[in-house]
XYZ file of C-alpha atoms in Angstrom:
685
model
C 20.400 -63.499 -48.571
C 17.001 -62.954 -50.084
C 14.154 -63.683 -47.684
C 11.303 -65.722 -49.164
C 12.154 -64.510 -52.618
C 10.927 -60.960 -51.732
C 13.757 -59.233 -53.449
C 16.828 -57.405 -52.265
C 15.272 -54.148 -51.051
C 12.408 -55.687 -49.038
C 14.756 -58.225 -47.570
C 17.150 -55.448 -46.596
C 14.383 -53.433 -44.939
C 13.111 -56.463 -43.063
C 16.625 -57.207 -41.889
C 17.132 -53.635 -40.680
C 13.774 -53.672 -38.899
C 14.635 -56.967 -37.247
C 17.955 -55.609 -36.014
C 16.260 -52.472 -34.689
C 13.624 -54.495 -32.886
C 16.199 -56.791 -31.344
C 18.386 -53.882 -30.237
C 15.315 -52.089 -28.965
C 14.250 -55.136 -26.993
C 17.736 -55.421 -25.540
C 17.704 -51.723 -24.554
C 14.267 -52.092 -23.002
C 15.319 -55.147 -20.978
C 18.557 -53.464 -19.924
C 16.721 -50.355 -18.722
C 13.771 -52.181 -17.157
C 15.549 -55.079 -15.482
C 19.279 -54.513 -15.257
C 19.806 -50.761 -14.790
C 16.544 -49.625 -13.236
C 18.154 -47.471 -10.522
C 21.280 -46.342 -12.351
C 21.484 -46.309 -16.123
C 25.013 -44.934 -16.226
C 27.531 -43.071 -14.151
C 26.243 -39.920 -12.538
C 28.675 -37.815 -14.540
C 27.607 -39.326 -17.883
C 24.400 -37.347 -18.350
C 24.341 -37.889 -22.114
C 24.445 -41.676 -21.762
C 21.731 -41.511 -19.117
C 19.516 -39.452 -21.426
C 20.222 -41.744 -24.395
C 19.297 -44.927 -22.511
C 16.146 -43.319 -21.122
C 14.980 -42.079 -24.526
C 15.512 -45.527 -26.089
C 13.592 -47.138 -23.246
C 10.684 -44.693 -23.687
C 10.606 -45.161 -27.469
C 10.572 -48.950 -27.425
C 8.132 -49.105 -24.541
C 5.753 -47.046 -26.635
C 6.503 -49.129 -29.739
C 5.854 -52.443 -27.985
C 2.762 -50.989 -26.345
C 1.450 -49.849 -29.721
C 2.195 -53.285 -31.186
C 0.233 -54.951 -28.391
C -2.714 -52.592 -28.949
C -2.723 -53.281 -32.693
C -2.585 -57.030 -32.051
C -5.499 -56.806 -29.617
C -7.443 -54.639 -32.076
C -6.932 -57.090 -34.943
C -7.888 -60.021 -32.716
C -11.092 -58.347 -31.505
C -12.098 -57.262 -35.023
C -11.450 -60.762 -36.360
C -13.253 -62.611 -33.562
C -16.223 -60.257 -33.152
C -16.781 -58.856 -36.642
C -14.995 -61.491 -38.730
C -12.728 -58.945 -40.410
C -9.350 -59.854 -41.769
C -6.219 -57.911 -40.839
C -6.333 -55.761 -43.998
C -10.020 -54.906 -43.638
C -9.583 -54.134 -39.938
C -6.723 -51.744 -40.680
C -8.773 -50.013 -43.379
C -11.611 -49.528 -40.879
C -9.278 -48.077 -38.237
C -9.235 -44.425 -39.492
C -13.026 -44.201 -39.432
C -13.152 -45.726 -35.955
C -10.476 -43.346 -34.651
C -12.289 -40.374 -36.189
C -15.528 -41.311 -34.453
C -13.695 -41.830 -31.167
C -11.963 -38.440 -31.416
C -15.292 -36.770 -32.235
C -16.867 -38.315 -29.125
C -13.949 -37.200 -26.950
C -14.194 -33.688 -28.409
C -17.904 -33.577 -27.595
C -17.255 -34.582 -23.995
C -14.504 -31.977 -23.716
C -16.774 -29.286 -25.147
C -19.521 -30.175 -22.665
C -17.083 -30.011 -19.767
C -15.766 -26.665 -20.997
C -19.313 -25.324 -21.368
C -20.215 -26.400 -17.839
C -17.071 -24.766 -16.514
C -17.834 -21.563 -18.414
C -21.430 -21.484 -17.156
C -20.385 -21.917 -13.540
C -17.070 -20.080 -13.306
C -17.324 -17.840 -16.358
C -19.116 -14.963 -14.606
C -16.543 -14.928 -11.812
C -13.665 -14.938 -14.296
C -15.405 -12.195 -16.250
C -15.788 -10.088 -13.121
C -12.111 -10.624 -12.380
C -11.205 -9.489 -15.887
C -13.452 -6.460 -15.509
C -11.442 -5.529 -12.433
C -8.301 -4.981 -14.491
C -7.584 -2.583 -17.303
C -5.033 -3.300 -20.015
C -3.555 -0.235 -21.670
C -1.266 -0.334 -24.688
C 1.233 2.450 -25.446
C -0.396 5.690 -26.630
C -3.852 4.342 -25.725
C -4.004 5.888 -22.261
C -4.671 9.556 -21.695
C -5.350 10.318 -18.055
C -4.256 13.945 -18.536
C -1.510 13.135 -16.038
C 2.188 13.469 -16.740
C 5.147 12.529 -14.626
C 5.706 16.242 -14.045
C 2.224 16.473 -12.493
C 3.212 14.268 -9.566
C 4.272 17.157 -7.369
C 5.736 17.070 -3.887
C 7.404 13.678 -4.383
C 10.579 14.598 -6.230
C 12.687 11.738 -4.855
C 9.986 9.128 -5.518
C 9.419 10.323 -9.091
C 13.158 10.450 -9.773
C 13.626 6.905 -8.492
C 10.717 5.626 -10.569
C 12.085 7.314 -13.703
C 15.401 5.547 -13.147
C 13.692 2.173 -12.793
C 11.554 2.710 -15.888
C 14.594 3.636 -17.979
C 16.239 0.358 -17.006
C 13.086 -1.539 -17.928
C 12.627 0.143 -21.304
C 16.254 0.457 -22.411
C 18.200 -1.731 -20.023
C 19.603 -4.351 -22.414
C 23.155 -3.088 -21.978
C 22.620 -3.094 -18.212
C 21.541 -6.742 -18.351
C 24.448 -7.653 -20.628
C 26.811 -6.096 -18.096
C 25.490 -8.477 -15.458
C 22.793 -6.309 -13.917
C 19.344 -7.521 -13.071
C 16.219 -5.633 -13.943
C 13.854 -4.705 -11.179
C 11.041 -7.241 -11.009
C 8.828 -5.401 -8.544
C 8.628 -2.157 -6.623
C 6.341 -1.191 -3.753
C 4.916 2.321 -3.504
C 4.420 3.073 0.185
C 2.871 6.141 1.740
C -0.199 7.696 3.358
C -3.430 7.906 1.358
C -3.622 10.671 -1.198
C 0.111 11.286 -1.537
C 0.291 10.413 -5.249
C 0.843 6.653 -5.544
C -2.085 6.002 -7.893
C -1.467 9.281 -9.677
C 2.078 8.149 -10.428
C 0.688 4.918 -11.896
C -1.601 6.957 -14.175
C 1.352 9.073 -15.247
C 3.337 5.923 -16.007
C 0.434 4.523 -18.046
C 0.261 7.748 -20.064
C 3.983 7.927 -20.798
C 5.311 4.351 -20.732
C 6.421 2.859 -24.040
C 5.105 -0.564 -23.120
C 1.669 -1.906 -22.095
C 0.491 -1.629 -18.517
C -2.191 -3.571 -16.656
C -3.910 -1.618 -13.876
C -5.905 -3.497 -11.247
C -6.543 -3.563 -7.501
C -5.896 -6.106 -4.801
C -9.608 -6.651 -4.212
C -10.122 -7.654 -7.873
C -8.544 -11.046 -7.132
C -11.020 -12.060 -4.442
C -13.695 -14.552 -5.418
C -16.614 -16.438 -3.979
C -14.988 -19.856 -4.224
C -11.651 -21.326 -3.322
C -9.027 -20.948 -6.013
C -10.650 -18.059 -7.879
C -7.938 -15.694 -6.665
C -5.302 -18.072 -8.000
C -7.018 -18.255 -11.401
C -7.367 -14.465 -11.557
C -3.676 -13.946 -10.813
C -2.668 -16.570 -13.382
C -4.880 -15.031 -16.070
C -3.514 -11.566 -15.364
C 0.112 -12.700 -15.623
C -0.724 -14.734 -18.738
C -2.199 -11.647 -20.395
C 0.863 -9.636 -19.356
C 3.188 -12.227 -20.895
C 1.329 -12.050 -24.190
C 1.722 -8.285 -24.179
C 5.390 -8.623 -23.233
C 6.057 -10.920 -26.203
C 4.498 -8.396 -28.544
C 5.894 -5.177 -27.086
C 9.078 -6.352 -25.397
C 7.764 -5.797 -21.881
C 4.692 -5.148 -19.764
C 4.048 -3.411 -16.440
C 1.459 -4.450 -13.849
C 0.151 -1.985 -11.259
C -1.839 -3.371 -8.291
C -3.495 -0.660 -6.214
C -4.349 -1.394 -2.567
C -1.842 -4.219 -2.777
C -2.292 -5.194 0.875
C -5.630 -6.829 -0.060
C -3.646 -9.414 -2.070
C -0.272 -9.445 -0.313
C -1.605 -9.628 3.250
C 0.469 -11.737 5.641
C -0.584 -15.387 5.490
C -1.832 -17.267 8.528
C 0.947 -19.011 10.392
C 3.295 -16.088 9.680
C 1.810 -13.635 12.125
C -1.203 -12.861 9.959
C -4.890 -13.227 10.551
C -6.690 -16.534 10.307
C -8.356 -17.100 6.935
C -11.886 -16.767 8.273
C -14.366 -19.189 6.748
C -11.630 -20.677 4.587
C -11.597 -21.939 1.076
C -15.279 -21.941 0.130
C -15.393 -18.186 0.573
C -12.260 -17.545 -1.437
C -9.968 -16.677 1.462
C -7.375 -19.363 0.769
C -4.643 -16.867 -0.235
C -3.747 -19.106 -3.156
C -3.574 -15.948 -5.243
C -0.628 -14.675 -3.223
C 1.192 -18.000 -3.537
C 0.611 -17.986 -7.291
C 1.846 -14.423 -7.647
C 5.042 -15.189 -5.733
C 5.805 -18.191 -7.945
C 5.082 -16.317 -11.163
C 7.210 -13.368 -10.078
C 10.211 -15.666 -9.618
C 10.122 -16.365 -13.349
C 10.149 -20.178 -13.074
C 8.777 -20.601 -16.608
C 8.907 -23.365 -19.212
C 9.009 -23.132 -22.999
C 5.704 -23.603 -24.759
C 4.074 -27.034 -24.580
C 4.180 -27.401 -28.375
C 7.924 -26.731 -28.533
C 8.629 -29.098 -25.653
C 6.465 -31.861 -27.164
C 8.073 -31.515 -30.601
C 11.598 -31.617 -29.174
C 10.888 -34.674 -27.050
C 9.221 -36.498 -29.966
C 12.094 -35.833 -32.373
C 14.886 -36.641 -29.925
C 13.221 -39.753 -28.484
C 12.455 -41.084 -31.967
C 15.999 -40.546 -33.239
C 17.518 -42.089 -30.098
C 15.093 -45.005 -30.280
C 16.076 -45.708 -33.892
C 19.757 -45.724 -32.860
C 20.609 -42.701 -35.001
C 23.946 -41.107 -34.061
C 23.724 -37.861 -32.099
C 26.172 -36.110 -34.388
C 28.074 -36.803 -37.564
C 31.427 -35.474 -38.685
C 31.798 -33.638 -41.966
C 34.909 -31.846 -43.252
C 36.450 -31.642 -39.815
C 33.284 -30.312 -38.179
C 30.363 -32.028 -36.510
C 26.680 -31.650 -37.217
C 24.278 -32.342 -34.355
C 21.267 -34.479 -35.218
C 19.206 -33.589 -32.170
C 17.116 -30.577 -31.299
C 19.020 -28.442 -28.758
C 17.826 -27.573 -25.270
C 15.039 -25.052 -25.254
C 15.600 -21.798 -23.434
C 13.074 -20.795 -20.831
C 11.268 -17.643 -21.944
C 12.314 -14.430 -20.266
C 9.355 -12.132 -19.937
C 10.154 -8.511 -19.200
C 7.415 -8.072 -16.589
C 7.508 -5.274 -14.033
C 5.195 -5.343 -11.008
C 4.170 -2.266 -9.037
C 2.146 -2.401 -5.837
C 0.727 0.534 -3.882
C -0.207 0.343 -0.207
C -0.483 2.530 2.856
C -0.119 -0.486 5.166
C 3.274 -2.060 4.435
C 3.422 -3.605 7.902
C 0.694 -6.159 7.052
C 2.425 -7.500 3.944
C 3.801 -11.016 3.890
C 7.558 -11.303 4.381
C 7.845 -13.369 1.216
C 6.368 -10.457 -0.745
C 8.823 -7.827 0.447
C 11.997 -9.858 0.092
C 14.608 -8.800 -2.511
C 13.759 -10.031 -5.978
C 10.024 -9.465 -5.563
C 8.757 -6.271 -3.978
C 11.942 -5.723 -2.017
C 12.481 -2.233 -3.371
C 10.252 0.367 -1.759
C 9.605 3.927 -2.890
C 8.265 6.027 -0.043
C 5.715 8.791 -0.540
C 5.640 11.335 2.278
C 3.308 14.146 3.220
C 4.332 17.322 1.373
C 6.298 20.109 3.030
C 5.294 23.764 2.828
C 7.258 24.330 -0.384
C 5.814 21.118 -1.793
C 2.289 22.289 -0.988
C 2.958 25.573 -2.748
C 4.136 23.652 -5.813
C 1.136 21.302 -5.707
C -1.272 24.215 -5.300
C 0.265 25.943 -8.327
C -0.545 22.880 -10.432
C -4.228 22.834 -9.481
C -4.640 26.621 -9.463
C -3.562 26.571 -13.110
C -6.243 24.000 -13.914
C -9.200 25.688 -12.192
C -10.639 29.147 -12.605
C -10.095 31.387 -9.617
C -10.020 35.026 -8.634
C -6.835 36.836 -9.618
C -6.237 37.878 -6.001
C -5.275 34.270 -5.265
C -2.269 34.533 -7.585
C -0.314 36.887 -5.360
C 2.754 35.445 -3.605
C 1.266 36.392 -0.231
C -1.912 34.379 -0.841
C -0.010 31.387 -2.169
C 2.315 31.487 0.842
C -0.621 31.738 3.218
C -2.411 28.834 1.547
C 0.722 26.695 1.791
C 1.045 27.658 5.449
C -2.538 26.944 6.534
C -2.719 23.677 4.589
C -0.216 21.854 6.809
C -1.040 18.169 6.970
C -2.783 18.242 3.595
C -1.955 15.550 1.085
C -1.943 16.349 -2.655
C -5.380 14.743 -2.936
C -6.718 16.978 -0.159
C -5.324 20.090 -1.859
C -6.979 19.091 -5.118
C -10.241 18.425 -3.289
C -10.104 21.793 -1.519
C -9.773 23.708 -4.783
C -12.443 21.585 -6.448
C -14.864 22.189 -3.561
C -14.132 25.913 -3.661
C -14.998 26.011 -7.362
C -18.190 24.058 -6.658
C -19.230 26.606 -4.020
C -18.579 29.393 -6.524
C -20.753 27.709 -9.164
C -23.524 27.187 -6.631
C -23.383 30.939 -6.006
C -23.561 31.717 -9.723
C -19.884 32.607 -10.139
C -17.391 31.100 -12.585
C -14.349 31.672 -10.359
C -13.750 30.826 -6.720
C -12.430 33.303 -4.184
C -10.418 33.157 -0.968
C -13.668 32.918 0.997
C -14.758 29.852 -1.017
C -11.382 28.237 -0.459
C -11.526 28.904 3.293
C -14.963 27.301 3.525
C -13.827 24.283 1.510
C -10.793 23.748 3.737
C -12.939 23.987 6.858
C -15.309 21.342 5.530
C -12.419 19.024 4.690
C -10.814 19.421 8.102
C -13.880 19.237 10.346
C -16.906 18.523 8.191
C -19.836 20.693 7.193
C -21.080 23.510 9.387
C -24.051 22.321 11.434
C -27.192 24.498 11.338
C -27.420 25.025 15.098
C -28.013 28.217 17.025
C -26.062 28.885 20.204
C -27.683 30.807 23.021
C -26.158 34.222 23.540
C -24.434 33.082 26.740
C -23.099 29.950 25.081
C -21.870 31.875 22.057
C -19.872 34.228 24.267
C -18.496 31.331 26.326
C -17.347 29.430 23.229
C -15.715 32.561 21.820
C -13.846 33.240 25.076
C -12.793 29.582 25.183
C -11.291 29.654 21.682
C -9.726 33.096 22.110
C -8.089 31.748 25.284
C -6.371 29.135 23.131
C -5.284 31.805 20.651
C -3.917 34.185 23.298
C -1.949 31.391 24.986
C -0.550 30.295 21.644
C 0.453 33.884 20.829
C 2.369 34.219 24.105
C 3.757 30.727 24.763
C 4.296 29.518 21.173
C 5.910 32.411 19.319
C 7.206 29.982 16.699
C 3.637 29.074 15.704
C 1.128 30.925 13.572
C -2.661 30.544 13.786
C -4.430 28.809 10.922
C -8.133 28.754 11.801
C -10.145 30.242 14.677
C -13.817 29.306 14.611
C -16.936 29.128 16.784
C -18.958 27.243 14.158
C -20.123 23.763 15.080
C -19.068 21.251 12.472
C -19.668 17.571 11.806
C -16.963 16.456 14.242
C -19.121 17.786 17.111
C -16.738 20.482 18.334
C -18.313 23.820 19.246
C -15.255 25.683 17.993
C -11.623 25.191 17.206
C -8.211 26.774 16.963
C -5.646 25.229 14.667
C -2.084 26.405 14.277
C 1.179 25.310 12.770
C 4.871 25.940 13.149
C 6.282 28.762 11.083
C 9.184 26.509 10.151
C 8.656 22.789 9.666
C 10.825 20.798 12.036
C 11.200 17.093 12.720
C 12.161 17.228 16.406
C 10.569 18.954 19.396
C 12.325 20.352 22.472
C 10.928 20.598 25.979
C 10.223 24.321 25.739
C 8.171 23.711 22.602
C 6.130 20.951 24.243
C 5.620 23.140 27.314
C 4.349 25.906 25.037
C 1.954 23.488 23.367
C 0.706 22.393 26.800
C -0.030 25.993 27.754
C -1.867 26.638 24.494
C -4.142 23.696 25.306
C -4.790 24.885 28.867
C -5.433 28.465 27.785
C -9.128 27.722 27.258
C -9.877 26.374 30.749
C -7.883 29.251 32.244
C -9.927 31.738 30.215
C -13.216 30.197 31.327
C -12.188 30.250 34.993
C -11.040 33.874 34.765
C -14.377 34.989 33.333
C -16.764 32.635 35.148
C -14.886 31.308 38.162
C -15.580 27.815 36.838
C -15.224 25.882 33.618
C -17.610 24.103 31.243
C -17.441 20.516 30.039
C -16.030 21.844 26.775
C -12.552 21.408 28.257
C -12.919 17.617 28.195
C -10.782 17.178 25.085
C -8.288 19.815 26.220
C -7.574 17.983 29.475
C -7.154 14.701 27.627
C -4.572 16.300 25.339
C -2.820 17.979 28.261
C -2.568 14.698 30.170
C -1.282 12.894 27.103
C 1.381 15.489 26.341
C 2.583 15.750 29.935
C 2.850 11.994 30.495
C 4.720 11.807 27.203
C 7.145 14.442 28.456
C 7.674 12.787 31.832
C 7.226 9.096 31.089
C 8.756 8.718 27.635
C 11.295 11.401 26.824
C 12.718 12.287 30.230
C 11.569 15.900 30.394
C 11.657 16.626 34.119
C 9.698 19.007 36.340
C 9.526 22.766 36.111
C 12.249 24.823 37.802
C 10.213 25.937 40.847
C 10.717 26.440 44.545
C 9.280 23.819 46.863
C 6.249 25.973 47.761
C 5.592 26.835 44.114
C 5.928 23.190 43.198
C 3.386 22.078 45.833
C 0.908 24.716 44.695
C 1.329 23.641 41.073
C 0.815 20.008 42.095
C -2.510 20.808 43.732
C -3.776 22.441 40.538
C -2.339 19.676 38.395
C -4.059 16.878 40.316
C -7.415 18.448 39.450
C -6.521 18.699 35.763
C -5.261 15.151 35.098
C -7.770 13.465 32.793
C -9.101 10.148 34.045
C -10.453 9.428 30.559
C -6.955 9.605 29.122
C -5.742 7.247 31.852
C -8.046 4.596 30.385
C -6.785 5.142 26.843
C -5.257 2.164 25.082
C -6.055 -1.523 25.306
C -4.446 -4.800 26.246
C -2.479 -4.940 23.011
C -1.366 -1.283 23.036
C -1.680 -0.051 26.623
C -0.164 3.373 25.876
C 2.068 5.464 28.097
C -0.439 7.432 30.182
C -1.590 4.835 32.700
C 1.891 3.359 33.396
C 3.301 6.849 33.947
C 0.519 7.912 36.307
C 0.743 4.618 38.192
C 4.216 5.622 39.387
C 3.771 8.001 42.373
C 6.876 10.057 41.632
C 6.093 10.316 37.940
C 2.489 11.271 38.724
C 3.677 14.014 41.069
C 5.911 15.368 38.319
C 3.042 15.234 35.819
C 0.777 17.113 38.224
C 3.459 19.724 38.832
C 4.057 20.301 35.107
C 0.334 20.589 34.305
C -0.328 22.766 37.325
C 2.508 25.149 36.514
C 1.251 25.474 32.943
C -2.268 26.228 34.188
C -1.025 28.901 36.613
C 0.902 30.622 33.823
C -2.163 30.536 31.580
C -4.492 31.866 34.289
C -2.202 34.801 35.009
C -1.942 35.591 31.292
C -5.730 35.476 30.857
C -6.284 37.628 33.935
C -3.823 40.229 32.674
C -5.586 40.351 29.284
C -9.205 39.874 30.356
C -10.502 42.978 28.579
C -8.506 42.255 25.420
C -9.865 38.698 25.338
C -13.401 40.047 25.638
C -12.848 42.395 22.695
C -11.373 39.600 20.572
C -14.292 37.329 21.484
C -16.786 39.979 20.326
C -14.977 40.280 16.983
C -14.922 36.500 16.598
C -18.656 36.310 17.309
C -19.275 38.867 14.580
C -17.197 36.953 12.003
C -17.883 33.371 13.095
C -14.589 32.152 11.686
C -11.169 33.669 10.989
C -8.267 32.272 8.997
C -4.529 32.900 8.914
C -3.553 36.561 8.835
C -7.058 37.568 9.946
C -6.383 35.960 13.334
C -2.991 37.617 13.607
C -4.538 40.988 12.796
C -7.247 40.531 15.427
C -4.764 39.646 18.182
C -2.580 42.587 17.208
C -5.528 44.984 17.396
C -6.692 44.196 20.950
C -3.407 45.082 22.663
C -2.283 41.885 24.367
C 0.492 42.059 26.951
C 2.629 39.610 28.893
C 1.871 39.041 32.564
C 4.304 40.379 35.147
C 5.341 39.484 38.681
C 2.732 41.916 39.977
C -0.151 40.085 38.308
C -2.359 37.922 40.487
C -2.179 34.168 40.919
C -5.233 31.938 40.680
C -7.125 31.359 43.920
C -5.908 28.540 46.146
C -7.540 25.144 45.764
C -8.495 22.804 48.613
C -6.150 19.932 49.242
C -7.188 16.796 47.397
C -8.351 13.900 49.606
C -5.907 10.989 49.427
C -5.963 7.422 50.654
C -2.644 7.893 52.369
C -2.333 10.665 54.882
C 0.959 12.026 53.630
C 1.144 14.166 50.528
C 3.775 12.935 48.060
C 7.030 14.786 48.052
C 7.082 17.635 45.562
C 9.584 17.406 42.735
C 12.762 19.170 43.695
C 13.931 22.330 42.011
C 15.704 21.401 38.794
C 19.470 21.805 38.868
C 20.785 24.009 36.093
C 24.295 23.899 34.779
């Protein structure tokens, strides 16, 4: 039937439009009024989606129709324009409206940039983005010495990241984050530089403090911008690594989870929103791009709203007429964090799937130190005498406790001293001085009196003689009477000839006697001691209470009379200062041990016995100690084999049963009249 004599085609189009509108109205009413809570069965997801899309389409269509009707009515009533003229004026009106909205948006963006732009710029300045082959830190993976297991593990992880497609296809999961844990200076940051120089994908290097900001939410924005930049790099290069140094500044435990309170709160940027944002972004909960999602929704909703079939059959196959589901992007991002305080990190950070995998960096062993020293010796000019195996072995021996960074600093300082002296190569003397400054600070320009100089020398030689006799498994490292920045008048440092990870009672007893050798030496020469033994007595008390109170190392094997005499000496030597060590949170072991009368008696007996042994040794070698002290005064400081040679030259001997005992001490006054029972003679199997 032809409508109003419009012809067949217009009539057909009007009929189709009428049917669509009526069906659309029916779908809208069905969705809005009849099936508001449940559009279809739970299992019929396709029907549910279809009904929802039709409802959305026709709601928008009817809404647009209402807006057009209102627009035409207003234009006709206010401006006297007909429907055709009003529609012709609509593009110009919409253009002006869009221009006004764009102006407002630009003003808002400018205000945001003026206020927050500097902070965002500072945050961007705190990170460095390096593309492959752009970085050249002069550091290779082979240069990270002394951490063979850590480097090997990191190489394995990097191979999976760069070439792990087959691993992923087999069902494996790439590492998302790894935590580098270890003391300062052990090579964590150096490993990151080596990775940046050799990795075949971009890397972003930043620090935990770079995410802090003055205002609340700046840390969150900084983290989001960093990850956004990494994703762009990952799209281009197939992956991107992110290294966060001093990670504990960002991943610190949040309040309410055993962490510290957030201080002044949000206005000062301590909201920890940055950590929350990082955790969410690391989980990879990502969406396709907004443009792709908008286009898919527009196409599918329009086709469903116009009642187009979802698929059509053709030659026994079906062709889908809808855009398929979009896949969430999978960014190959790899996070690395470095910290020397893993205990303060939030539990959500260290769980598997985030930074759950830890690579531990340890302090280097003697062989490691030799290997590390070889690396830096090859880079810096030095005297050829330092290339002998004996010198390298001695350097590795006397540098116990040095991290790779400290070894590098020692050689650099030695070269600086050589240049200051007008030489292009450093010598063993320069290296000794550099190591002394690293360990104890610069030598202080003070002059001892002659009496004080002799007393300090005898004090330190007393340590050395006791170590030589009671710790045969130790070798001296440094013997000095130079005052340094730490305030000590002199020092003796030593180390075990073989590095061990457990200590037996005989070894701890030997260490105790080495400590007490100085006070014994002073009392042999002067009949009294100076206040320079303050630190020695603190160490002695700490070691002995550790032996008795913590690890069950009982009293010395003495007779009852010998035990009582040792107790009287020991009571004088227990350090009250060490008894006060600790606090309410970490009270320590000294005070609880000494508070127990029996344990205190054992402590006094052990210290007293050690002192008696030291006094007898010093008395037997009084002349030899005096000779060694004179040589030490002449040199000021001796290192390594020089100390061994000096002790060999003065003719030390062990004390015998015929050697004298120290003079008797008066009985200590006690609150109770009875003296505590002496520890019984130890039973031997």
